[in-house]
XYZ file of C-alpha atoms in Angstrom:
678
model
C -23.703 -7.418 -20.475
C -24.613 -10.592 -22.362
C -23.202 -13.797 -20.910
C -20.815 -15.148 -23.544
C -18.494 -17.248 -21.432
C -17.054 -20.577 -22.430
C -19.362 -23.235 -20.875
C -16.302 -24.918 -19.362
C -16.303 -22.128 -16.800
C -19.930 -22.593 -15.768
C -18.818 -24.333 -12.577
C -17.241 -21.096 -11.369
C -20.676 -19.485 -11.436
C -22.658 -22.197 -9.729
C -24.176 -21.135 -6.389
C -23.105 -23.085 -3.319
C -24.948 -23.326 -0.021
C -22.789 -22.655 3.044
C -24.807 -23.265 6.152
C -27.879 -21.025 6.228
C -26.781 -18.808 3.302
C -25.917 -19.388 -0.341
C -22.916 -17.940 -2.143
C -23.946 -16.839 -5.655
C -20.733 -18.103 -7.269
C -17.275 -19.472 -6.460
C -15.376 -16.168 -6.235
C -14.454 -15.391 -2.634
C -12.669 -12.171 -1.749
C -10.922 -13.334 1.405
C -10.415 -10.997 4.349
C -7.595 -8.617 3.463
C -6.166 -5.468 4.977
C -7.069 -2.175 3.359
C -5.425 0.569 5.395
C -8.973 1.913 5.788
C -10.560 -0.044 8.617
C -12.486 1.877 11.239
C -10.833 5.171 10.256
C -12.394 5.377 6.789
C -15.689 3.426 6.801
C -17.186 5.151 3.746
C -13.991 4.681 1.743
C -13.998 1.045 2.779
C -17.670 0.415 2.031
C -17.434 1.904 -1.450
C -14.346 -0.132 -2.319
C -15.884 -3.398 -1.101
C -19.117 -2.589 -2.928
C -17.254 -2.273 -6.203
C -15.754 -5.723 -5.610
C -19.314 -7.074 -5.347
C -20.324 -5.171 -8.479
C -17.415 -6.838 -10.248
C -18.759 -10.292 -9.471
C -17.072 -11.412 -6.263
C -19.756 -13.584 -4.694
C -18.448 -13.259 -1.126
C -16.731 -10.051 -0.008
C -15.078 -9.975 3.410
C -13.729 -7.291 5.721
C -10.178 -7.006 6.917
C -9.307 -8.237 10.425
C -12.016 -6.882 12.718
C -11.230 -6.330 16.388
C -13.730 -7.644 18.904
C -12.530 -5.597 21.900
C -10.151 -2.748 22.902
C -7.674 -5.345 24.224
C -7.058 -6.110 20.538
C -5.845 -2.751 19.260
C -3.413 -2.701 16.330
C -2.799 1.047 16.158
C -1.207 2.586 14.081
C -2.494 0.039 11.556
C -6.087 0.904 10.555
C -8.038 -2.237 11.456
C -11.793 -2.773 11.445
C -13.655 -3.030 14.738
C -16.947 -4.159 16.232
C -16.620 -2.753 19.733
C -19.874 -0.831 19.981
C -23.006 0.426 18.244
C -21.100 3.049 16.313
C -19.058 0.281 14.739
C -22.263 -1.592 13.908
C -23.532 1.427 11.977
C -20.238 1.903 10.142
C -19.916 -1.764 9.223
C -23.512 -1.798 8.021
C -22.432 0.640 5.315
C -20.187 -2.088 3.920
C -22.791 -4.849 4.077
C -25.319 -2.611 2.331
C -22.843 -1.804 -0.442
C -22.059 -5.501 -0.927
C -25.678 -6.658 -0.739
C -26.675 -4.088 -3.362
C -24.951 -6.305 -5.941
C -26.244 -9.643 -4.688
C -23.069 -10.761 -2.911
C -22.579 -12.043 0.620
C -20.718 -9.920 3.158
C -18.297 -11.547 5.590
C -16.469 -10.348 8.694
C -13.249 -11.721 10.190
C -13.474 -11.407 13.978
C -10.019 -10.860 15.418
C -8.078 -10.737 18.637
C -4.347 -10.143 18.319
C -3.080 -11.468 21.646
C 0.704 -11.038 21.704
C 0.518 -9.178 18.411
C -1.597 -6.347 19.855
C 0.454 -3.612 21.517
C -2.716 -1.656 22.384
C -0.972 1.709 22.104
C -4.295 3.509 21.586
C -6.603 1.669 23.987
C -3.825 1.193 26.592
C -5.504 -2.063 27.559
C -3.074 -4.713 28.711
C -2.138 -7.245 26.045
C -3.504 -10.734 26.644
C -2.053 -14.105 25.652
C -1.784 -17.707 26.829
C 1.722 -16.873 28.081
C 3.436 -13.689 29.266
C 5.870 -12.788 26.512
C 6.783 -9.479 24.840
C 4.064 -7.911 22.736
C 5.122 -7.697 19.091
C 7.466 -4.794 18.443
C 7.222 -3.416 21.980
C 9.317 -3.505 25.180
C 6.359 -4.652 27.305
C 4.695 -7.991 27.836
C 1.248 -9.497 27.679
C -0.627 -10.723 30.726
C -0.947 -14.495 31.034
C -4.649 -15.195 30.615
C -6.394 -16.786 33.595
C -9.794 -18.454 33.752
C -11.617 -15.123 33.976
C -9.700 -13.735 30.984
C -10.750 -16.766 28.934
C -14.355 -16.277 30.005
C -14.107 -12.592 29.072
C -12.710 -13.493 25.653
C -15.693 -15.729 25.009
C -18.072 -12.966 26.085
C -16.345 -10.400 23.857
C -16.420 -12.766 20.910
C -20.085 -13.604 21.444
C -21.023 -9.921 21.630
C -19.020 -9.241 18.452
C -20.896 -12.028 16.652
C -24.180 -10.434 17.733
C -23.034 -7.037 16.457
C -21.912 -8.635 13.194
C -25.353 -10.148 12.681
C -27.028 -6.819 13.399
C -24.639 -5.099 10.966
C -25.914 -7.443 8.272
C -23.022 -9.863 7.801
C -23.790 -13.200 6.134
C -20.486 -14.951 6.931
C -18.749 -14.720 10.317
C -15.147 -15.849 10.680
C -13.514 -17.345 13.727
C -9.923 -16.284 13.088
C -7.308 -18.836 14.193
C -4.406 -18.067 11.860
C -1.492 -15.706 11.235
C -0.061 -15.945 14.800
C -2.949 -13.999 16.344
C -4.518 -14.977 19.672
C -6.400 -18.132 18.686
C -3.409 -19.496 16.794
C -1.321 -18.708 19.885
C -3.600 -21.050 21.832
C -2.946 -23.750 19.223
C 0.840 -23.326 19.434
C 2.477 -25.599 22.037
C 5.336 -23.115 22.534
C 2.913 -20.288 23.318
C 0.356 -22.349 25.215
C 2.470 -24.795 27.249
C -0.263 -25.270 29.850
C -3.009 -25.830 27.323
C -2.548 -29.559 26.968
C -0.330 -31.981 25.127
C -2.625 -32.460 22.140
C -3.927 -29.995 19.603
C -7.468 -31.051 20.453
C -6.868 -29.945 24.044
C -5.151 -26.678 23.151
C -7.831 -25.973 20.563
C -10.746 -26.366 22.949
C -11.185 -22.597 23.204
C -11.347 -22.366 19.404
C -14.040 -25.043 19.321
C -15.949 -23.225 22.071
C -15.874 -19.951 20.148
C -17.119 -21.688 17.008
C -19.981 -23.309 18.910
C -20.952 -20.024 20.553
C -20.728 -18.167 17.256
C -23.031 -20.766 15.720
C -25.512 -20.405 18.569
C -25.444 -16.601 18.517
C -25.693 -16.241 14.733
C -28.413 -18.849 14.388
C -29.745 -18.985 10.862
C -28.558 -15.472 10.046
C -24.980 -16.223 9.020
C -22.583 -18.969 8.008
C -19.631 -19.725 10.276
C -16.185 -19.791 8.684
C -12.784 -20.448 10.176
C -9.452 -19.196 8.925
C -6.748 -21.571 10.044
C -3.385 -23.021 8.998
C -2.990 -26.641 7.953
C 0.314 -27.067 9.845
C 1.932 -25.744 13.003
C 4.230 -22.734 12.864
C 7.264 -24.936 12.251
C 5.621 -26.615 9.264
C 4.998 -29.871 11.110
C 1.894 -31.306 12.714
C -0.092 -31.718 9.511
C -1.780 -34.924 10.690
C -2.791 -33.417 14.033
C -4.101 -30.338 12.252
C -6.171 -32.492 9.897
C -7.603 -34.326 12.921
C -8.462 -31.005 14.556
C -10.119 -29.677 11.405
C -12.214 -32.834 11.202
C -13.231 -32.459 14.866
C -14.645 -28.958 14.370
C -16.094 -29.598 10.909
C -19.650 -30.311 12.149
C -19.822 -26.730 13.495
C -18.082 -25.000 10.549
C -19.717 -24.103 7.235
C -16.582 -23.214 5.276
C -12.845 -23.630 5.859
C -10.511 -20.819 4.750
C -7.134 -22.540 4.954
C -3.555 -21.428 4.583
C -0.009 -22.141 5.799
C 2.121 -20.387 8.439
C 4.701 -19.122 5.939
C 3.304 -15.691 5.105
C 6.116 -15.120 2.624
C 4.468 -17.858 0.534
C 0.813 -17.028 1.219
C 1.483 -13.332 0.535
C 4.464 -14.163 -1.633
C 5.694 -11.548 -4.094
C 5.897 -12.665 -7.715
C 9.676 -12.244 -7.515
C 9.759 -15.496 -5.519
C 6.305 -17.123 -5.533
C 4.154 -18.198 -8.472
C 0.413 -18.678 -8.867
C -1.375 -21.395 -6.824
C 1.519 -21.784 -4.371
C -0.721 -23.333 -1.667
C -2.122 -26.015 -3.976
C -0.319 -29.022 -2.531
C -0.546 -27.788 1.058
C -4.355 -27.567 1.226
C -5.469 -30.301 -1.181
C -6.463 -32.676 1.658
C -8.751 -30.338 3.594
C -11.943 -30.980 1.655
C -11.667 -34.727 2.198
C -10.717 -34.293 5.863
C -13.652 -32.018 6.689
C -16.356 -32.755 4.164
C -17.047 -29.018 4.026
C -16.478 -26.309 1.400
C -12.906 -25.027 1.233
C -11.435 -21.710 0.141
C -7.756 -20.801 -0.202
C -5.713 -18.134 -1.929
C -2.979 -18.478 -4.535
C -2.764 -15.095 -6.294
C -5.055 -16.622 -8.892
C -5.061 -14.592 -12.110
C -5.520 -17.317 -14.730
C -9.087 -18.514 -15.382
C -7.686 -21.895 -16.393
C -5.939 -22.271 -13.035
C -9.113 -21.323 -11.191
C -11.095 -23.855 -13.185
C -8.577 -26.599 -12.396
C -8.715 -25.891 -8.648
C -12.494 -26.379 -8.612
C -12.687 -29.269 -11.069
C -9.938 -31.257 -9.390
C -11.637 -30.932 -6.025
C -8.995 -29.003 -4.123
C -11.172 -25.943 -3.605
C -14.845 -25.023 -3.668
C -14.157 -21.290 -3.764
C -11.392 -19.335 -5.477
C -9.964 -17.177 -2.723
C -8.326 -13.908 -3.653
C -7.070 -10.737 -2.078
C -4.514 -9.198 -4.455
C -6.186 -10.325 -7.716
C -9.426 -8.715 -6.503
C -7.516 -5.497 -5.865
C -5.801 -5.455 -9.252
C -9.080 -6.259 -11.013
C -12.295 -5.982 -8.995
C -14.138 -7.082 -12.165
C -12.142 -10.265 -12.710
C -15.177 -12.574 -12.150
C -17.370 -10.511 -14.460
C -14.737 -10.653 -17.186
C -14.591 -14.430 -16.916
C -18.396 -14.582 -16.944
C -18.568 -12.580 -20.158
C -15.616 -14.276 -21.838
C -13.374 -11.197 -21.788
C -10.246 -12.980 -20.635
C -7.899 -10.584 -22.409
C -9.391 -7.682 -20.454
C -8.395 -9.135 -17.081
C -5.998 -6.755 -15.360
C -3.708 -9.335 -13.798
C -2.021 -8.804 -10.451
C 1.754 -8.453 -10.827
C 2.550 -9.572 -7.264
C 4.482 -6.414 -6.383
C 2.691 -6.150 -3.000
C 2.426 -2.376 -3.154
C -1.110 -2.867 -1.815
C 0.220 -4.570 1.305
C 3.000 -2.010 1.673
C 0.616 0.880 2.017
C -1.521 -0.870 4.583
C 1.732 -1.366 6.481
C 2.347 2.372 6.155
C -1.067 3.032 7.734
C -2.561 4.393 4.514
C -5.440 3.213 2.311
C -4.134 0.606 -0.082
C -3.339 1.356 -3.687
C -2.390 -0.855 -6.608
C 0.201 -0.654 -9.361
C -2.205 -2.143 -11.898
C -5.459 -0.538 -10.724
C -5.126 3.219 -10.104
C -8.754 3.410 -8.923
C -8.034 1.246 -5.866
C -8.619 3.321 -2.742
C -10.018 6.199 -4.818
C -13.532 4.823 -5.380
C -15.153 7.119 -2.795
C -12.423 9.739 -2.386
C -12.239 10.712 -6.058
C -15.242 8.869 -7.462
C -13.078 6.673 -9.695
C -14.347 3.373 -11.032
C -11.955 0.619 -12.173
C -13.853 0.016 -15.438
C -15.571 3.267 -16.355
C -14.321 6.782 -17.000
C -16.515 9.787 -17.870
C -16.696 10.617 -21.565
C -15.680 14.089 -22.670
C -18.681 15.962 -24.015
C -18.637 18.325 -26.960
C -15.842 18.887 -29.424
C -12.602 17.280 -28.279
C -9.173 18.475 -29.331
C -6.278 16.031 -29.710
C -3.723 15.329 -27.012
C -0.070 14.456 -27.550
C 1.350 12.192 -24.861
C 5.148 12.081 -24.910
C 6.577 8.978 -23.286
C 5.374 5.394 -23.342
C 6.249 4.386 -19.806
C 3.673 3.591 -17.116
C 2.410 7.166 -16.730
C 2.198 7.827 -20.469
C 0.516 4.515 -21.248
C -2.078 5.009 -18.516
C -2.863 8.591 -19.506
C -3.164 7.665 -23.200
C -5.446 4.737 -22.393
C -7.675 6.732 -20.054
C -7.955 9.669 -22.424
C -8.721 7.263 -25.251
C -11.499 5.699 -23.233
C -12.904 9.157 -22.611
C -13.187 9.625 -26.367
C -10.183 11.923 -26.834
C -7.977 11.639 -29.959
C -4.513 10.733 -28.647
C -1.056 10.562 -30.190
C 1.403 8.607 -28.027
C 5.060 9.169 -28.946
C 7.820 7.041 -27.409
C 11.515 7.733 -27.995
C 12.518 4.057 -27.876
C 11.521 1.280 -30.230
C 10.048 -0.656 -27.301
C 7.390 0.883 -25.085
C 7.088 0.467 -21.342
C 9.889 2.704 -20.087
C 11.084 1.701 -16.648
C 8.612 -1.204 -16.551
C 10.405 -2.828 -19.483
C 13.758 -2.384 -17.756
C 12.770 -3.424 -14.226
C 10.931 -6.513 -15.456
C 14.357 -7.790 -16.598
C 15.484 -8.131 -12.994
C 15.437 -11.710 -11.663
C 11.897 -12.875 -10.942
C 10.118 -9.742 -12.136
C 8.810 -10.887 -15.522
C 5.205 -10.523 -14.321
C 5.762 -6.793 -13.808
C 5.705 -6.466 -17.599
C 1.927 -6.935 -17.315
C 1.723 -3.225 -16.461
C 2.971 -2.471 -19.972
C 1.368 -5.347 -21.853
C -2.165 -4.910 -20.507
C -2.189 -1.209 -21.362
C -0.767 -1.721 -24.821
C -3.392 -4.387 -25.505
C -6.209 -2.125 -24.332
C -4.847 0.816 -26.329
C -4.789 -1.448 -29.379
C -8.581 -1.681 -29.151
C -9.026 2.096 -29.401
C -9.196 3.580 -32.899
C -8.702 7.079 -31.486
C -5.248 6.355 -29.999
C -2.217 6.234 -32.303
C 1.128 4.931 -31.038
C 4.428 6.135 -32.520
C 7.455 4.186 -31.243
C 11.019 5.305 -31.996
C 9.807 8.915 -32.066
C 12.027 11.098 -29.935
C 10.334 14.496 -29.811
C 11.890 17.945 -29.986
C 10.090 21.235 -29.412
C 9.681 21.659 -33.158
C 8.348 18.109 -33.487
C 5.770 18.757 -30.783
C 4.583 21.997 -32.334
C 4.457 20.391 -35.765
C 1.829 17.912 -34.576
C -0.615 20.765 -34.037
C -1.835 19.192 -30.803
C -2.929 21.981 -28.434
C -2.688 19.719 -25.400
C 0.606 18.052 -24.442
C 1.430 15.666 -21.623
C 5.099 15.066 -20.892
C 5.540 11.616 -19.405
C 9.238 11.484 -20.170
C 10.262 9.632 -17.035
C 13.474 9.855 -15.053
C 16.985 8.420 -15.077
C 19.044 7.082 -12.205
C 21.726 9.580 -11.267
C 25.365 8.494 -11.425
C 26.766 11.451 -9.461
C 25.776 10.079 -6.056
C 23.077 12.596 -5.188
C 20.592 11.065 -2.801
C 19.848 10.696 0.895
C 23.475 10.363 1.974
C 25.047 12.882 -0.391
C 22.512 15.547 -1.454
C 25.254 17.461 -3.240
C 26.684 14.457 -5.042
C 30.147 12.896 -5.047
C 32.742 14.157 -7.502
C 34.672 10.878 -7.456
C 31.654 8.973 -8.838
C 32.392 10.589 -12.195
C 34.575 7.674 -13.209
C 34.721 5.265 -16.172
C 33.932 2.438 -13.741
C 30.498 3.895 -12.962
C 27.428 2.481 -14.700
C 23.799 3.459 -14.189
C 21.137 0.854 -13.388
C 19.565 1.559 -16.798
C 22.851 0.770 -18.519
C 23.137 -2.570 -16.728
C 19.516 -3.470 -17.491
C 20.092 -2.525 -21.131
C 22.973 -4.999 -21.417
C 26.113 -3.147 -20.318
C 28.285 -4.967 -17.785
C 30.794 -3.533 -15.326
C 34.193 -5.091 -14.783
C 34.602 -7.070 -11.592
C 34.787 -6.928 -8.687
C 31.614 -4.806 -8.619
C 30.400 -2.517 -5.847
C 26.691 -1.612 -5.744
C 25.729 1.262 -3.440
C 22.098 1.197 -2.295
C 20.986 4.592 -1.006
C 17.448 4.025 -2.340
C 16.646 1.000 -0.165
C 13.847 -0.507 -2.245
C 14.457 -3.397 -4.648
C 16.542 -2.166 -7.593
C 20.020 -2.316 -6.064
C 19.409 -5.751 -4.552
C 17.966 -6.948 -7.840
C 21.037 -5.746 -9.718
C 23.300 -7.492 -7.220
C 21.286 -10.678 -7.734
C 21.510 -10.306 -11.520
C 25.253 -9.695 -11.688
C 26.111 -12.345 -9.098
C 24.018 -14.895 -11.016
C 26.326 -14.244 -13.972
C 29.377 -15.123 -11.901
C 30.579 -11.647 -10.953
C 32.058 -10.855 -7.556
C 29.641 -8.342 -6.041
C 29.709 -6.288 -2.868
C 26.380 -4.728 -1.891
C 26.718 -1.651 0.323
C 23.772 -0.039 2.101
C 23.308 2.648 4.716
C 20.531 0.571 6.274
C 20.844 -2.395 8.610
C 19.700 -4.974 6.078
C 19.315 -5.489 2.341
C 16.511 -3.558 0.600
C 15.096 -2.169 3.836
C 11.894 -0.674 2.343
C 11.098 -3.992 0.672
C 10.117 -5.223 4.112
C 6.789 -3.537 3.425
C 6.322 -5.635 0.282
C 7.364 -8.964 1.888
C 10.439 -9.066 -0.388
C 13.195 -8.036 2.011
C 13.959 -11.406 3.573
C 13.856 -13.162 0.215
C 16.197 -10.626 -1.374
C 18.609 -10.802 1.560
C 18.606 -14.587 1.445
C 19.070 -14.591 -2.334
C 22.157 -12.382 -2.126
C 23.659 -14.586 0.553
C 22.988 -17.652 -1.576
C 24.641 -15.942 -4.564
C 27.773 -15.264 -2.526
C 27.299 -11.490 -2.524
C 29.265 -9.679 0.176
C 26.830 -7.516 2.163
C 28.063 -4.463 4.050
C 25.402 -2.625 6.041
C 25.591 0.745 7.758
C 28.086 2.175 5.257
C 28.268 4.694 2.445
C 30.497 4.583 -0.596
C 32.325 7.758 0.356
C 34.690 7.852 -2.650
C 35.984 5.953 -5.652
C 39.756 5.637 -5.568
C 42.115 3.893 -8.021
C 41.120 0.235 -8.006
C 39.158 0.657 -4.789
C 36.053 2.077 -3.179
C 36.312 3.839 0.176
C 33.487 2.971 2.529
C 32.621 5.033 5.616
C 30.681 3.668 8.580
C 27.619 5.841 9.174
C 27.958 5.375 12.955
C 31.688 5.746 13.641
C 32.994 7.459 10.515
C 35.719 4.845 10.220
C 36.852 4.045 6.706
C 37.714 0.847 4.925
C 38.727 0.165 1.339
C 37.582 -2.700 -0.850
C 38.509 -3.708 -4.409
C 36.322 -2.009 -7.024
C 36.636 -2.233 -10.797
C 32.942 -1.655 -11.492
C 30.511 0.606 -9.648
C 26.702 0.944 -9.799
C 25.197 3.681 -7.597
C 21.468 3.398 -6.851
C 20.833 6.669 -5.054
C 18.121 8.833 -6.650
C 16.685 9.729 -10.035
C 16.761 12.852 -12.174
C 13.386 13.838 -13.698
C 13.691 14.073 -17.477
C 11.657 17.261 -17.810
C 13.812 19.320 -20.197
C 11.276 19.058 -23.018
C 8.479 20.151 -20.706
C 10.599 23.113 -19.640
C 11.406 24.051 -23.241
C 7.710 23.966 -24.171
C 6.828 26.702 -21.702
C 5.500 29.843 -23.372
C 4.886 28.032 -26.673
C 1.177 28.797 -26.738
C -0.092 25.339 -25.785
C -3.538 25.217 -24.172
C -2.409 22.437 -21.838
C 1.110 21.460 -20.857
C 1.510 18.857 -18.117
C 4.377 16.824 -16.765
C 3.367 13.643 -15.011
C 4.757 10.546 -13.349
C 8.507 10.253 -12.882
C 9.083 13.312 -15.065
C 7.485 15.322 -12.273
C 8.359 13.363 -9.125
C 10.110 9.992 -9.424
C 8.417 7.346 -7.333
C 7.014 3.847 -7.497
C 5.544 2.474 -10.698
C 2.230 2.708 -8.843
C 2.763 6.462 -8.443
C 3.388 6.866 -12.164
C 0.281 4.884 -13.157
C -1.869 6.804 -10.681
C -0.564 10.165 -11.849
C -1.188 9.274 -15.485
C -4.744 8.269 -14.645
C -5.344 11.387 -12.550
C -4.159 13.716 -15.289
C -6.372 12.031 -17.875
C -9.412 12.068 -15.577
C -9.019 15.765 -14.769
C -8.478 17.083 -18.316
C -11.315 18.675 -20.269
C -13.328 19.669 -17.243
C -13.042 16.357 -15.425
C -13.720 16.138 -11.710
C -10.854 17.372 -9.532
C -12.522 17.339 -6.110
C -11.072 15.004 -3.504
C -13.370 14.067 -0.626
C -12.082 13.876 2.930
C -13.353 11.326 5.403
C -12.792 12.541 8.927
C -14.392 13.296 12.259
C -15.966 16.754 12.387
C -16.797 18.025 15.845
C -20.087 19.718 16.624
C -19.464 23.298 17.856
C -20.708 23.836 21.408
C -24.301 24.988 21.213
C -24.204 24.834 17.444
C -24.968 22.532 14.575
C -22.563 19.925 13.263
C -20.773 20.361 9.977
C -19.292 17.813 7.613
């Protein structure tokens, strides 16, 4: 595509030499987890290759174990333990190199954070303390263990070079082993100064430099303060001391809730003030993250000298072609990250990551999806009616439109977006509206897609359009009868004038106080509603069956922030309870462990339990002679917004003879005496 960018952004596309290699531009996809790791090397290689195709000049792995004593099972991590790993990792470097980008690897040892449940190797650390999340402890490393660590690291560097990596990280951040050596609480015998405790880090850098030679640049990922937020001056001194051996500094802070901060609490460029001094302290190129989605913000970071590279994980997931869109001046086509952290959640679940904004993420090899291209429909194309303008309907209409299909999109409400429009009204979630706004903007560019707001469809209306293909993306509604995990059959007493649905509250209705909110869903909606109503001065009691607020939001790094917010708002939090009944002026709560009851004042009640698919129209259209009748998204199976977007994209990709095959990546054993299959 012709380069039509604003010349102000030229600096973002200037090459920069880092040691023996040269980065082609200033876009650096930092190491980030994928849920793929050494379990799905082809899936991983294809995904990283598409990042390089999209213009990311440096594309890194996730954390890559150097030895079986650093085993993070069940999380799917990368590894460079042996020659098989070299071959698998080479698939990634080849995919990245094919587009002229550099490939980087983040060598990792977990120390106390490695339970080693697969390898059964003893955990190692500077001190014998419990391994993370396990009732067993690490072995205190002796002189031989330290020598072994250096050998393992050196061998991993050699394997990385042979796998074709251009950038090799020494990983001393995020409370893993090398950062444990830097921590005075975890390395009490390592010396009084950071320079003393960090000697092993300096040794590993020097040995990595020697082993890699002129084949690869040496990077370090490290925090600019100690775990408690202090020690900035000592850290700066340490960074300066190792700078002669380091080609690029990837810097961050210990507070992962800021570095990986959800948009609910953390805005773009949150590390700006924390890392601004590193370039001057080291004299070397610097990269840092900040959930950068704005080209203007990126430009400012480089021009003002804070960074040499724009680091990104989540923005590169939401839009692998973000650099290319800046290069070609297509700013309005950038699919901006919404900071929901659904990507991170699925890695935490041990599954390949996915993205609310980018339904192709994780499907590049498995389904052959590309984030920017969809296959055109060949031959004569009949029109499709998409009913429902929420996330599933918008995505299916957009994808079908891009395939060349005539589309009519009918939405019952005046405003499109469905649940996205409602949920983005919760405190801090305004960026979630990007899911709606980006799709509406892209649809607006397609002459073959017509949008009809305020068009509630009946069976007769649908048939009157003459469209032979109909997709029902009619969404779901939160139930008010209590049906959910705790009460599958519902609760008769919930049928009460005091009861309001989440949709009613988000549409402007307000319960009388005091308000009781029952969270049997355990993601973010109930906590968000409690935050909203308490911010307006209402007395709110939040009741959950779990042991903490918004339990599932722990996967998205929102749980602690939501819990803290409710405490700050003065919300009463009752864990381990159900709302067993509404009684006059009160709610009866039952303890899930003892069955004991208590009663609290209740003049307003909002149950957040489960959702009812709104599929009546789909049901009524059965046997009406339509060539295609689909229900998708929440109308089929209520889930995350990411589920709805993915399902809308899948349906649109598969229609009109589209590819439906899903590849499996797995080990296939060779039959004894026979030939292998796979």
